[in-house]
PDB file of C-alpha atoms in Angstrom:
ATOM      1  CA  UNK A   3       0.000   0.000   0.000  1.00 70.00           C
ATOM      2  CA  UNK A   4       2.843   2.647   0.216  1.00 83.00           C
ATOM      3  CA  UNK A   5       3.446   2.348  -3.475  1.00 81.00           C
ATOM      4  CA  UNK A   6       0.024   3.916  -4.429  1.00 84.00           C
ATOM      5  CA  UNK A   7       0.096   6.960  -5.639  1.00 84.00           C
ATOM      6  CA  UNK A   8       3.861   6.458  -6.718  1.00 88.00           C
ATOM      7  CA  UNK A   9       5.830   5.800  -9.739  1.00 87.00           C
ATOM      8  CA  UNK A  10       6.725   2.294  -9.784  1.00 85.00           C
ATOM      9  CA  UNK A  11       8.671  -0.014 -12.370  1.00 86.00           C
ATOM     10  CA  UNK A  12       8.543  -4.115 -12.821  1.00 85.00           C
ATOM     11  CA  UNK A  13      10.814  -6.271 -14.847  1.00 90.00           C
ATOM     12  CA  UNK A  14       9.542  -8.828 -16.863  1.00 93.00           C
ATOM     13  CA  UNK A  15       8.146 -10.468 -20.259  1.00 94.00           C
ATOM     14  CA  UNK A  16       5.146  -9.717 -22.127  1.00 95.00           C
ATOM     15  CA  UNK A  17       3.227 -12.449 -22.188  1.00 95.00           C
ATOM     16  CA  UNK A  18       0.185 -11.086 -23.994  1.00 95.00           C
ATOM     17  CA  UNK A  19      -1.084  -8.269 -25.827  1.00 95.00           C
ATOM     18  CA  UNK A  20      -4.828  -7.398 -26.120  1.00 96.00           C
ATOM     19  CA  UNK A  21      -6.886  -5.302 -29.466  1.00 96.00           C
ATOM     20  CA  UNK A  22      -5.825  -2.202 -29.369  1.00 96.00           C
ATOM     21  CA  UNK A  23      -8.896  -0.358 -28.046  1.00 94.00           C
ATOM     22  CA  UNK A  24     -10.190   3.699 -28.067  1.00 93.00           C
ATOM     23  CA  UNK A  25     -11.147   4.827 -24.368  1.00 93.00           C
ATOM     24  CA  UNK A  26     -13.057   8.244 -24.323  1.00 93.00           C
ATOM     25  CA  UNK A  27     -11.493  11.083 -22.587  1.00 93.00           C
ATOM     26  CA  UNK A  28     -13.403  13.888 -23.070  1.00 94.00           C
ATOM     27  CA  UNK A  29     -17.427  13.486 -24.344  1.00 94.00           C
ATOM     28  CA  UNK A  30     -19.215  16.530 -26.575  1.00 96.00           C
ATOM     29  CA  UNK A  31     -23.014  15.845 -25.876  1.00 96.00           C
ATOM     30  CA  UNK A  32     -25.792  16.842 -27.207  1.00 95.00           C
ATOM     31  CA  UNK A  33     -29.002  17.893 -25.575  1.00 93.00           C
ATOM     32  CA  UNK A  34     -32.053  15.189 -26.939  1.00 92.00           C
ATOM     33  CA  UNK A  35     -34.864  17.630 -25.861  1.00 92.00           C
ATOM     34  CA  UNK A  36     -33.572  21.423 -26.890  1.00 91.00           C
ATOM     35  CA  UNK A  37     -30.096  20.505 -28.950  1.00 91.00           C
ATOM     36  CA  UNK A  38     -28.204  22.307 -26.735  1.00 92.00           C
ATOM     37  CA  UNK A  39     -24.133  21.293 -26.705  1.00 92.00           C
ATOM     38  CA  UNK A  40     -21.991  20.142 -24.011  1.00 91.00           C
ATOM     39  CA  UNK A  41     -18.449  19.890 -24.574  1.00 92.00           C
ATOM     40  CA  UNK A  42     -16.094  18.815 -22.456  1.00 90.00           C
ATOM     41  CA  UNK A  43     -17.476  16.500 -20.265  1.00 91.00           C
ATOM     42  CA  UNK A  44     -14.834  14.694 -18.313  1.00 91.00           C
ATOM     43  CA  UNK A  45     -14.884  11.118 -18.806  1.00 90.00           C
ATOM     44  CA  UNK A  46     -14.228   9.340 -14.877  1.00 78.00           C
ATOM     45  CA  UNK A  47     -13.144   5.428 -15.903  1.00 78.00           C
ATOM     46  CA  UNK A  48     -16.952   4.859 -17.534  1.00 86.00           C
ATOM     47  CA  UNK A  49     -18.932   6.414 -19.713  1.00 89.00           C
ATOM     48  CA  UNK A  50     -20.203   9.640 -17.491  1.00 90.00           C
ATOM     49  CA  UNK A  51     -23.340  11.692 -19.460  1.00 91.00           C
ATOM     50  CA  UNK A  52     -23.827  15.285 -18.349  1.00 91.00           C
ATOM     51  CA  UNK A  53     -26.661  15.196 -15.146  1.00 90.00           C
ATOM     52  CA  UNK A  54     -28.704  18.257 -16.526  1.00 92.00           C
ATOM     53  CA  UNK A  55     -28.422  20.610 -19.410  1.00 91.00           C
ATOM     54  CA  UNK A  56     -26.869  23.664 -19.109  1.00 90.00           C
ATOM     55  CA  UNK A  57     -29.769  25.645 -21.610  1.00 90.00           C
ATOM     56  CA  UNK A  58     -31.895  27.582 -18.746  1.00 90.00           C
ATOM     57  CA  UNK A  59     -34.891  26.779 -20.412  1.00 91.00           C
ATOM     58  CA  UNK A  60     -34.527  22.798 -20.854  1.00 90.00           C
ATOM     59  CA  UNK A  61     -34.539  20.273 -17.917  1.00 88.00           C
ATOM     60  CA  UNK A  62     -33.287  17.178 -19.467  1.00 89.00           C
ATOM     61  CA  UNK A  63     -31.136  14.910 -17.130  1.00 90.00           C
ATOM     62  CA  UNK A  64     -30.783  11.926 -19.060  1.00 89.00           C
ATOM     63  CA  UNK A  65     -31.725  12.120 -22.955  1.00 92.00           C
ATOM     64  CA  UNK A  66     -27.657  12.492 -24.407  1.00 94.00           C
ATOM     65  CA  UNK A  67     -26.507  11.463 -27.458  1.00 94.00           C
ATOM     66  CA  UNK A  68     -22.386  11.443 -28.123  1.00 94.00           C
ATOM     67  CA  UNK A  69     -21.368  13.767 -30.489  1.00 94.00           C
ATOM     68  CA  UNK A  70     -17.940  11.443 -31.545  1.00 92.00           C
ATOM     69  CA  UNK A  71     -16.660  13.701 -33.896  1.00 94.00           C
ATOM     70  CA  UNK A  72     -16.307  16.528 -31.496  1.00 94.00           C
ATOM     71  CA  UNK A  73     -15.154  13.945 -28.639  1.00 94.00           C
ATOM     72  CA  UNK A  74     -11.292  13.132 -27.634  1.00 93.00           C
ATOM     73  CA  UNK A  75     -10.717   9.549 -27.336  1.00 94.00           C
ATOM     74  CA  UNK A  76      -7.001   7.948 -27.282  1.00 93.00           C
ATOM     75  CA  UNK A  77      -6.096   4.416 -27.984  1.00 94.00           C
ATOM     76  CA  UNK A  78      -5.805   1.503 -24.790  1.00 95.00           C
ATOM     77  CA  UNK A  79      -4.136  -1.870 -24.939  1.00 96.00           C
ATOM     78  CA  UNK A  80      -3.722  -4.293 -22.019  1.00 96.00           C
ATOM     79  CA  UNK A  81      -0.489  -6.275 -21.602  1.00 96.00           C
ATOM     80  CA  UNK A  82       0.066  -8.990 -19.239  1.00 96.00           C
ATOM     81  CA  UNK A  83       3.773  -9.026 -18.184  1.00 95.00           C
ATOM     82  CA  UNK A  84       5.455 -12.441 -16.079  1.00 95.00           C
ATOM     83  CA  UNK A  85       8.292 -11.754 -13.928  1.00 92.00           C
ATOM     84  CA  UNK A  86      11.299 -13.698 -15.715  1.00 90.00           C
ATOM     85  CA  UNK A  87      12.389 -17.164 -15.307  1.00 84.00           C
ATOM     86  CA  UNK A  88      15.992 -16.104 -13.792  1.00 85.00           C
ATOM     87  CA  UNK A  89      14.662 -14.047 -11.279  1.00 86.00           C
ATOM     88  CA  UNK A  90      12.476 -16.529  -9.641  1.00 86.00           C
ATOM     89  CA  UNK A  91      13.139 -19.213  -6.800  1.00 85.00           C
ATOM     90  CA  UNK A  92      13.490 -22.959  -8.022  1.00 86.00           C
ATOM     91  CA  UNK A  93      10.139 -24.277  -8.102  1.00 86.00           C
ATOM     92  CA  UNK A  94       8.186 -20.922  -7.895  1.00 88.00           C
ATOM     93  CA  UNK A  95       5.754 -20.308 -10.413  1.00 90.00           C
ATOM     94  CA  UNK A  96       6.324 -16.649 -12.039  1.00 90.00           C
ATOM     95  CA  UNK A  97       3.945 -14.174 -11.284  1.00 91.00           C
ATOM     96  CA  UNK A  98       1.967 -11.743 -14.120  1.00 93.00           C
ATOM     97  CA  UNK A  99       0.517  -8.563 -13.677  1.00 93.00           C
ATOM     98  CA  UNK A 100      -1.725  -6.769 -16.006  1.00 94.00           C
ATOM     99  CA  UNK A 101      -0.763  -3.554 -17.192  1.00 92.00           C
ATOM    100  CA  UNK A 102      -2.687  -0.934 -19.265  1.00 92.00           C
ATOM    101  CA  UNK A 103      -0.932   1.102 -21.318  1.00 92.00           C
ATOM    102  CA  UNK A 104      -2.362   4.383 -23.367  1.00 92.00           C
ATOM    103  CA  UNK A 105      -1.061   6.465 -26.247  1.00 89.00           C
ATOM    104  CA  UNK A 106       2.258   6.743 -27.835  1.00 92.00           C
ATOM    105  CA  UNK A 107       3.370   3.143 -25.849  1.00 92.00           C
ATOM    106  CA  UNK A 108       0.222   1.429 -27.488  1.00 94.00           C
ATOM    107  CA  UNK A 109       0.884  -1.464 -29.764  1.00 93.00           C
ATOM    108  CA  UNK A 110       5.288  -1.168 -28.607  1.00 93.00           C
ATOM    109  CA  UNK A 111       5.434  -4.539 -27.202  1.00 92.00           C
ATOM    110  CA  UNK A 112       4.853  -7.990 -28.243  1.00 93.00           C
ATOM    111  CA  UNK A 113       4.524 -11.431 -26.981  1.00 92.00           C
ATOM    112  CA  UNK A 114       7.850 -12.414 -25.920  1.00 90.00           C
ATOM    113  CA  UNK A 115       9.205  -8.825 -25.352  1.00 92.00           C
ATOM    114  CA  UNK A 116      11.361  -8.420 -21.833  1.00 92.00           C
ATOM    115  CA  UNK A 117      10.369  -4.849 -20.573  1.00 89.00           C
ATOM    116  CA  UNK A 118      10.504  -2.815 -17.547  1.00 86.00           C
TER     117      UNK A 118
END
């Protein structure tokens, strides 16, 4: 637990590498009652509508419709990496750990890869 919140690094091998996959970042919205815009909506690790429009005269809360063209989205792919075989006790089956990785680093490693 005192690693959270902290830069951390782990040696191993890629052992798998998912689709590569487009997460949404920030949503543009559109109003289904009065077509009033949102942009900008923060996206908070699932897909997060706006809770009310903005347009005084409206009160929709939950008739949205994603406006993708006008939304940022940036590519995802899921590695699993295995600690290596020469850093493991006799015996001892290695270890993996999942790792997401997001933008520029997407679609870097391989199957087989040693990374850190």
């Amino acid at each position: 637990t005192d690693k959270i919140g902290h830069i951390c690094s782990v040696m191993g091998t890629v052992t798998r590498t998912s689709d590569v996959r487009p997460e949404l970042l920030t949503g543009c919205f559109r109003c289904g009652k009065c077509g009033h815009t949102l942009s900008d909506v923060e996206q908070q690790f699932c897909y997060t509508q706006p809770t009310m429009c903005t347009n005084p005269r409206c009160d929709n809360r939950n008739d949205w419709s994603l406006e993708t063209n006008e939304s940022t989205f940036v590519d995802w792919q899921r590695l699993r990496v295995q600690e290596n075989s020469d850093e493991i006790p006799p015996g001892s089956m290695p270890r993996s750990i999942d790792v997401i990785v997001r933008g520029e680093v997407v679609e870097k490693a391989k199957a087989g890869d040693k990374c850190v």
